Coordinates of C-alpha atoms and ligand atoms in Angstrom, one line a residue:
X2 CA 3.3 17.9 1.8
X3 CA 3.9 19.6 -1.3
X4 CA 0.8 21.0 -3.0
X5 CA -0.6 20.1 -6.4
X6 CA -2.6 22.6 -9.2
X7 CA -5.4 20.1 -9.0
X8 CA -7.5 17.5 -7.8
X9 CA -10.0 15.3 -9.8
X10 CA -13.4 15.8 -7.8
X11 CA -16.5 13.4 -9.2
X12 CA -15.4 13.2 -13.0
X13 CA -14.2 17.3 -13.0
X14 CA -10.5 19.0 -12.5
X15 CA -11.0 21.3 -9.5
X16 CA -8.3 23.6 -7.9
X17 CA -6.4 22.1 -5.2
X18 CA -7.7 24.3 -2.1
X19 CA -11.6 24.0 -3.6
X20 CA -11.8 20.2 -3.1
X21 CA -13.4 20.4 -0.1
X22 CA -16.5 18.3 1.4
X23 CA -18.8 19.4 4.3
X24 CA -18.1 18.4 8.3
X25 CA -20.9 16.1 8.2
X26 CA -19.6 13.7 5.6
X27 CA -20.3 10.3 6.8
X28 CA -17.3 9.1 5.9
X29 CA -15.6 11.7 8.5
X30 CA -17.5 10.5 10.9
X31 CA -17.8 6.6 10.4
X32 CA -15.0 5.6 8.0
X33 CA -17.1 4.9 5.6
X34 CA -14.3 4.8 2.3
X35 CA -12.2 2.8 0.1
X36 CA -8.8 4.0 -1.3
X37 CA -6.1 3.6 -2.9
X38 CA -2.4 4.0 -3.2
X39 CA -0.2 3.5 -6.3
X40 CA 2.8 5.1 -7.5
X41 CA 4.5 6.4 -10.8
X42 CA 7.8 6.2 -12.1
X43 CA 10.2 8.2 -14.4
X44 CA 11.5 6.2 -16.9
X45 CA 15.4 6.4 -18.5
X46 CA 13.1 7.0 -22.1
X47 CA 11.5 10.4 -20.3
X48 CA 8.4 9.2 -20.5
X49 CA 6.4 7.9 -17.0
X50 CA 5.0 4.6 -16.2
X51 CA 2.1 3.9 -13.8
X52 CA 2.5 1.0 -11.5
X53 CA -0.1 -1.6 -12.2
X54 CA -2.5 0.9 -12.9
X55 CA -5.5 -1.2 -13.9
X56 CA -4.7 -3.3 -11.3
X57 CA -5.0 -1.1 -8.6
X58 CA -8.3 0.3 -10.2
X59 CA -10.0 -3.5 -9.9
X60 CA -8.7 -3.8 -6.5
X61 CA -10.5 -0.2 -5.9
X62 CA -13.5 -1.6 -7.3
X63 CA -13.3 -5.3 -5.2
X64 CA -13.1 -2.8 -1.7
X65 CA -16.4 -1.3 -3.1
X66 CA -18.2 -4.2 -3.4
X67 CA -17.0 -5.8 0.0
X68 CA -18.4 -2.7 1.7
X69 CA -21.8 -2.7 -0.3
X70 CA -20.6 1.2 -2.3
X71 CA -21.5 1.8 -5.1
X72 CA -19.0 3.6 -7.8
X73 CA -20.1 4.9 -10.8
X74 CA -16.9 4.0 -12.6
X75 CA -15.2 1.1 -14.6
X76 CA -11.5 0.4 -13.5
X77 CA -10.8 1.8 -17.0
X78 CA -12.5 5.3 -16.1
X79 CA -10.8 5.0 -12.9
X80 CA -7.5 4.2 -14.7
X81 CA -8.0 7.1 -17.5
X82 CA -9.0 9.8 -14.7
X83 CA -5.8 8.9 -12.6
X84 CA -3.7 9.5 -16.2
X85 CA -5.2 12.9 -16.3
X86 CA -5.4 13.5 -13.1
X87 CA -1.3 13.5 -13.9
X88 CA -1.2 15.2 -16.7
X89 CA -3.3 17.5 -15.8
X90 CA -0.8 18.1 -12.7
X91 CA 2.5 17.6 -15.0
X92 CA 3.7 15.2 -12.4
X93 CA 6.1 12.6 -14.1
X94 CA 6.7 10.8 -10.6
X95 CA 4.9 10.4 -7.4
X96 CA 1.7 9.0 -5.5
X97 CA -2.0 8.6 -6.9
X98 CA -4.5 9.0 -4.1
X99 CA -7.8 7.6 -5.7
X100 CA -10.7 7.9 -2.9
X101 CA -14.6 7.2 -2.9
X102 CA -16.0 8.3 0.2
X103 CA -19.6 8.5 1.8
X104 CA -20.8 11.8 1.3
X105 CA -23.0 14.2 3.2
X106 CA -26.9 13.2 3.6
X107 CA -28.9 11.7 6.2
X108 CA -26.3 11.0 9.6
X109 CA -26.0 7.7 11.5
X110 CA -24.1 4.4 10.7
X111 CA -26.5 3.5 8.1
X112 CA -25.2 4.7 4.8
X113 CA -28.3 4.4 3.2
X114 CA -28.5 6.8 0.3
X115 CA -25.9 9.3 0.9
X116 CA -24.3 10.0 -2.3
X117 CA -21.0 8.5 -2.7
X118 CA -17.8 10.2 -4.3
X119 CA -14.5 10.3 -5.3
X120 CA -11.7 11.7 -5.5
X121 CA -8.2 11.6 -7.3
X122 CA -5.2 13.5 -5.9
X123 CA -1.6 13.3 -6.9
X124 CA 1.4 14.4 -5.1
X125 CA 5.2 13.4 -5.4
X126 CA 6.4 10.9 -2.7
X127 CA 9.8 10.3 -1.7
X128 CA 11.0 7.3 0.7
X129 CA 8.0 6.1 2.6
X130 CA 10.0 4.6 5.8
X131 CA 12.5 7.4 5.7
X132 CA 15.9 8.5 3.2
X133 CA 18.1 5.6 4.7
X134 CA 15.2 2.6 4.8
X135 CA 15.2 1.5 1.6
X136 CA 19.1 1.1 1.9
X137 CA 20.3 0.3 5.5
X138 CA 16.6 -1.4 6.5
X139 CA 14.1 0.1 9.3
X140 CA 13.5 -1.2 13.1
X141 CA 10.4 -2.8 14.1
X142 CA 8.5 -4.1 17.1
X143 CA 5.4 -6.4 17.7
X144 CA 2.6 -4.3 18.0
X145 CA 0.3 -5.0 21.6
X146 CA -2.6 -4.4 18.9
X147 CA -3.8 -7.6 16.7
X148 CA -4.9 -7.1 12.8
X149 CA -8.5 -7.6 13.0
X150 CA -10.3 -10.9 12.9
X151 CA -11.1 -11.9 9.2
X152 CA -14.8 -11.4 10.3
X153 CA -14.0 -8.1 11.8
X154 CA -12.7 -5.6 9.3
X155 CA -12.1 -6.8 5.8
X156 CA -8.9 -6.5 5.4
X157 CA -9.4 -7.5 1.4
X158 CA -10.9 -4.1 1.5
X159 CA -8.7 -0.6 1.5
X160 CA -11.4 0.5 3.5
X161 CA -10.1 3.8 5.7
X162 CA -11.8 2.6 8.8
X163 CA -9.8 -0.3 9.0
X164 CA -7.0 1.9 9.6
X165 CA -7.2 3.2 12.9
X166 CA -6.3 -0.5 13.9
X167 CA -3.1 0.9 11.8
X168 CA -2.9 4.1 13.2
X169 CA -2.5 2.6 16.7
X170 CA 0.1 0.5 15.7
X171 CA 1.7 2.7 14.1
X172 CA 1.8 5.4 17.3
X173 CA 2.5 2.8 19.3
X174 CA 5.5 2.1 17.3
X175 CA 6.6 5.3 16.4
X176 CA 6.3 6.4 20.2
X177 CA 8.8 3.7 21.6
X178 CA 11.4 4.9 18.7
X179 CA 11.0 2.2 16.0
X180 CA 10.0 2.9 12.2
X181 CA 7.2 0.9 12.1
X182 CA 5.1 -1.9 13.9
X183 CA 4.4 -5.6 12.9
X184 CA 1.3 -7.2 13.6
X185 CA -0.1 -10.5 14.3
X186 CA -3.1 -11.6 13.4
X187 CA -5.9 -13.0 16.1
X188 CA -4.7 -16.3 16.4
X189 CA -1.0 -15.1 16.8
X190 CA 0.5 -15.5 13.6
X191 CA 2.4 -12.9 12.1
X192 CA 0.0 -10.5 9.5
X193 CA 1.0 -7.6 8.1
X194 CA 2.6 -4.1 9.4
X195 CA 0.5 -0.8 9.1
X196 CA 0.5 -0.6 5.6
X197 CA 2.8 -2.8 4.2
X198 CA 3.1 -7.0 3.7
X199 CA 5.8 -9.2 4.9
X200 CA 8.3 -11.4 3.8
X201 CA 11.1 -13.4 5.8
X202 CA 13.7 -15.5 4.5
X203 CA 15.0 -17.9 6.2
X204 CA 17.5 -21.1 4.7
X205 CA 17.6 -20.0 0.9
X206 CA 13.4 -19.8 1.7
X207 CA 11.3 -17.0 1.2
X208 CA 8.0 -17.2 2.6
X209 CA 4.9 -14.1 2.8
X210 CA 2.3 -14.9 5.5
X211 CA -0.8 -16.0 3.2
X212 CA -3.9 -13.8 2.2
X213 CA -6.1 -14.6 5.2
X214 CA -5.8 -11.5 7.7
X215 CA -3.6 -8.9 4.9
X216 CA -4.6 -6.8 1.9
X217 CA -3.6 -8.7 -0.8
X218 CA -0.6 -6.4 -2.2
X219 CA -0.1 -5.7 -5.3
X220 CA 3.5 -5.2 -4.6
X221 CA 3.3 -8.6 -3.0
X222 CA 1.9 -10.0 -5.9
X223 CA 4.6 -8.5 -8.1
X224 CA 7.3 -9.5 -5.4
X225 CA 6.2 -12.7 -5.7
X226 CA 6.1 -13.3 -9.4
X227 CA 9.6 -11.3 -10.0
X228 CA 11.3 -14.1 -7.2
X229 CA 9.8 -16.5 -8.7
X230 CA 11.1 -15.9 -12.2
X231 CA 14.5 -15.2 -10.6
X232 CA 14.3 -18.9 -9.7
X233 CA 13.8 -18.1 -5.6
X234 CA 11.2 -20.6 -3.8
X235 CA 8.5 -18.4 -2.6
X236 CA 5.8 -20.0 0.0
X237 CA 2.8 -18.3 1.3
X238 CA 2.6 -19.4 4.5
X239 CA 1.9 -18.8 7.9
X240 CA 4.7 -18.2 10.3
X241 CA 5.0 -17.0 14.0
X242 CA 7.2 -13.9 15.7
X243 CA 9.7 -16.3 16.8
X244 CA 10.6 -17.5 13.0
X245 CA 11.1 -14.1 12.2
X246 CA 13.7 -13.6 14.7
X247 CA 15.9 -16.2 13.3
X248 CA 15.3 -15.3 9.8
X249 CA 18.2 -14.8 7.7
X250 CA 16.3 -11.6 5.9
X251 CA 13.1 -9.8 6.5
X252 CA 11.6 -7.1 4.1
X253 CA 7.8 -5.0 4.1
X254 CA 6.3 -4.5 0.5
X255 CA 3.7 -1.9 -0.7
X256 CA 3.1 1.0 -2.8
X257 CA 4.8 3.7 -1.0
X258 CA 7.1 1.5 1.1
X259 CA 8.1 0.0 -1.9
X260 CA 10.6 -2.7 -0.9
X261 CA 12.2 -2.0 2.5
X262 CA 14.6 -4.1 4.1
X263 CA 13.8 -4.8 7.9
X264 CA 17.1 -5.1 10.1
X265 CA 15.8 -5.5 13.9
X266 CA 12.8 -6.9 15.1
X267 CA 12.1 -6.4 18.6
X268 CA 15.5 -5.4 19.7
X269 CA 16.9 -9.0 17.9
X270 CA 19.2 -8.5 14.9
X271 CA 17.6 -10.0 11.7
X272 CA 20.4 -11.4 9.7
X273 CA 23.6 -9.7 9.6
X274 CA 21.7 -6.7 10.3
X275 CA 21.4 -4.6 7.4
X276 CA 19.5 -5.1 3.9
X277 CA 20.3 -8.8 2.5
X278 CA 21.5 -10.1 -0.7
X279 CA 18.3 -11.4 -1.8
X280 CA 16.1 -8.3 -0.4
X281 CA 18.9 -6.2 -2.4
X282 CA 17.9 -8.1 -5.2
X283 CA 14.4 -7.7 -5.2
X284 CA 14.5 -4.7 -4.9
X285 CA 16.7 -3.5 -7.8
X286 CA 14.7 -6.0 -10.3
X287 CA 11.7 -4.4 -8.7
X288 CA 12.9 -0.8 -9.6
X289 CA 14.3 -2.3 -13.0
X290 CA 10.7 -3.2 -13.6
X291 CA 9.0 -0.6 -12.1
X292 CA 10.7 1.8 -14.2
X293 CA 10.6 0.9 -17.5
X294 CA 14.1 -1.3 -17.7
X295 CA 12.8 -4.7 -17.6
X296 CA 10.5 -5.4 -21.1
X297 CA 9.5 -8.6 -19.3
X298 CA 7.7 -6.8 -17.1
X299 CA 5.9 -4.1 -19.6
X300 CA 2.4 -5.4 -19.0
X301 CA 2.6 -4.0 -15.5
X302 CA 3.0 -0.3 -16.7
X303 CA 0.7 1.9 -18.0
X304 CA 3.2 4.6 -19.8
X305 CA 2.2 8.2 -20.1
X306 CA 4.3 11.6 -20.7
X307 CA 3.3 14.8 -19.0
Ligands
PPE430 N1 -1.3 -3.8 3.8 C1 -1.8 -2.6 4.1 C2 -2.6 -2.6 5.4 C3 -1.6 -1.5 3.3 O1 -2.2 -0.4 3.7 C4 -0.8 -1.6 2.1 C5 -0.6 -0.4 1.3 C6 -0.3 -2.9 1.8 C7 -0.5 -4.0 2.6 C8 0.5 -3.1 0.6 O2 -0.3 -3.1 -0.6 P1 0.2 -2.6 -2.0 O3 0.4 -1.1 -1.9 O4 -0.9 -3.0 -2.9 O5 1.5 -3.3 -2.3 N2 -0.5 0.8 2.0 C9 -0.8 2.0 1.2 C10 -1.0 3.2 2.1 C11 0.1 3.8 2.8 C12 -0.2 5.1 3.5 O6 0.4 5.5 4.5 O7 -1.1 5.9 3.0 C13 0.3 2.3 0.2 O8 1.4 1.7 0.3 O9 0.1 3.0 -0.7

C-alpha cells in the first residue's frame, strides 16, 4: 500500500511509522473494535467531496454502542478529524480508515477499563475487486461458511471481530480462483459477501436481501434511493441461491467495492454474462453523484480542497 505523511492518533497528527500500539492491545488479541470505511472523490470543480461523511461517522458511533465502547467523540469531531486527517495528507482521492480500538490495560475478554482509542488513516484506493471488476463484473461462489446468526455477531456493527467469518470466506474464495464469496445467512437465505451488500435483478425487479443478517450499507442505502428516483422498483427482500442464478443482473455495493457487477455465480452465467444495463446505470448515476455532477445529490458530500 502506498504510504501516507500522517495518521490522526487520539485527537493529534502523528507520523505515519510512529502510530504504533503495544502487542498486548486487546483489541489484537480479542477483536475488540469498530471501523470504518468511506471514500473521497475528485470532483470536475478541483475541489474533493467526502462520501456521506457524517453518515458514516453516526454509523461509527451506532457500532460503539452495540458493543458497549465508549468514544469520546461526536460524529461531527469524527467527521472534522477525517477532513484533516486529508488535508493534512493533501489526499484529494482515496480511503478514510476511521478505527477505535481497545487499547492496552488489564488482559482477558473482559474489556473492562482499558482505554479505548482511535485512529484515522487515509490512503488512495484504486478498484477494490480488481482494474476490470467494476467494468466486465467479478466471479463468485457460495461460501461453505454462513454469515453469523443475528444473535451471534452483530452484524449492525463494523465490529473487526466479525470479520474473520469474512476472512474465511474470502480465502475460501480467493483459493478456488473466484474474486469473491457470497454468503448465506443461517437459515439459508442469501446475506451479504465479505464486505460488500447484494443486489439481483430479475424481471425489470431489483431486490437487496433486507437488513436482518448485513451491515446496513451506506452504499446500499444510496443505491437504493438513486434507483428509486430513477423510477426502478426496489424490494428488500429475502431471496435464496437459486434466485440468483436465474437473475437477469447481480451487483455487490460498498465503500471500496463501490458498485461492481457480478457475472458468474457458482460456475452459472448471471445474465448475458457481463455488467447489465441497469447495473451500468447505477453505477454511472452513482459516480455522477459521488463526484460532484449530480446537484440532486449534494447533501451526500461533504466538499473540501487539499
Ligand atoms: N457488508 C460488509 C460486511 C462490509 O464490510 C461492507 C463494507 C458493506 C457491507 C458495505 O457497506 P458500505 O461501505 O457502508 O456500503 N466493507 C468495507 C471494508 C472493506 C475492506 O476490505 O476493508 C468497505 O467497503 O469500506
Amino acid at each position: 500500500m502506498q504510504t501516507m505523511k500522517f495518521i490522526w492518533f487520539d485527537g493529534k497528527m502523528v507520523p505515519w511509522d510512529q502510530a504504533q500500539v503495544h502487542v498486548l492491545t486487546h483489541a489484537l488479541h480479542y477483536g475488540s473494535a469498530i471501523f470504518e470505511g468511506i471514500r473521497a472523490y475528485a470532483c470536475a470543480d478541483g475541489a474533493s467531496a467526502v462520501f456521506r461523511l457524517e453518515d458514516h461517522c453516526k454509523r461509527m458511533l451506532d457500532s460503539a454502542k452495540i458493543l458497549r465502547m465508549e468514544l469520546p467523540y461526536s460524529a461531527e469531531q469524527l467527521a472534522e478529524a477525517c477532513i484533516e486527517t486529508l488535508t493534512a495528507n493533501k489526499l484529494a482521492e482515496g480511503y478514510i480508515r476511521p478505527l477505535s480500538f481497545v487499547g492496552h490495560g488489564e488482559m482477558g475478554v473482559y474489556p473492562g477499563n482499558n482505554p479505548v482509542q482511535t485512529i484515522i488513516a487515509v490512503w488512495p484506493w484504486g478498484a477494490y475487486l480488481g482494474a476490470d471488476a467494476l467494468e466486465k463484473g467479478i466471479r463468485v461462489k457460495t461460501s461453505t461458511f454462513a454469515r453469523s446468526h443475528v444473535n451471534t455477531c452483530m452484524s449492525k456493527a463494523k465490529a473487526s471481530g466479525n470479520y474473520i467469518n469474512s476472512i474465511l470466506a474470502k480465502i475460501e474464495a480467493k483459493e478456488e480462483g473466484f474474486d469473491e464469496a457470497v454468503m448465506l445467512d443461517t437459515s439459508g437465505f442469501v446475506s451479504e459477501a465479505t464486505g460488500e451488500n447484494i443486489f439481483i435483478v430479475r424481471e425489470g425487479v431489483i431486490k437487496t436481501t433486507p437488513l436482518t443478517s448485513i451491515l446496513g450499507g451506506i452504499t446500499r442505502k444510496s443505491i437504493v434511493a438513486l434507483a428509486r428516483d430513477l423510477g426502478y422498483t426496489v424490494e428488500e427482500q429475502q431471496f435464496t441461491r437459486d434466485e440468483f442464478y436465474i437473475a437477469d443482473e447481480a451487483f455487490f455495493t460498498g465503500t471500496a467495492a463501490e458498485l461492481t457487477p457480478i457475472r458468474e455465480l457458482d460456475h452459472r452465467q448471471i445474465g448475458a454474462g457481463h455488467a447489465g444495463p441497469v447495473a451500468k446505470h447505477l453505477q454511472k448515476e452513482f459516480f455522477r453523484a459521488a463526484r460532484g455532477e449530480n446537484p440532486k445529490y449534494a447533501g451526500w458530500l461533504h466538499r473540501y480542497t487539499v
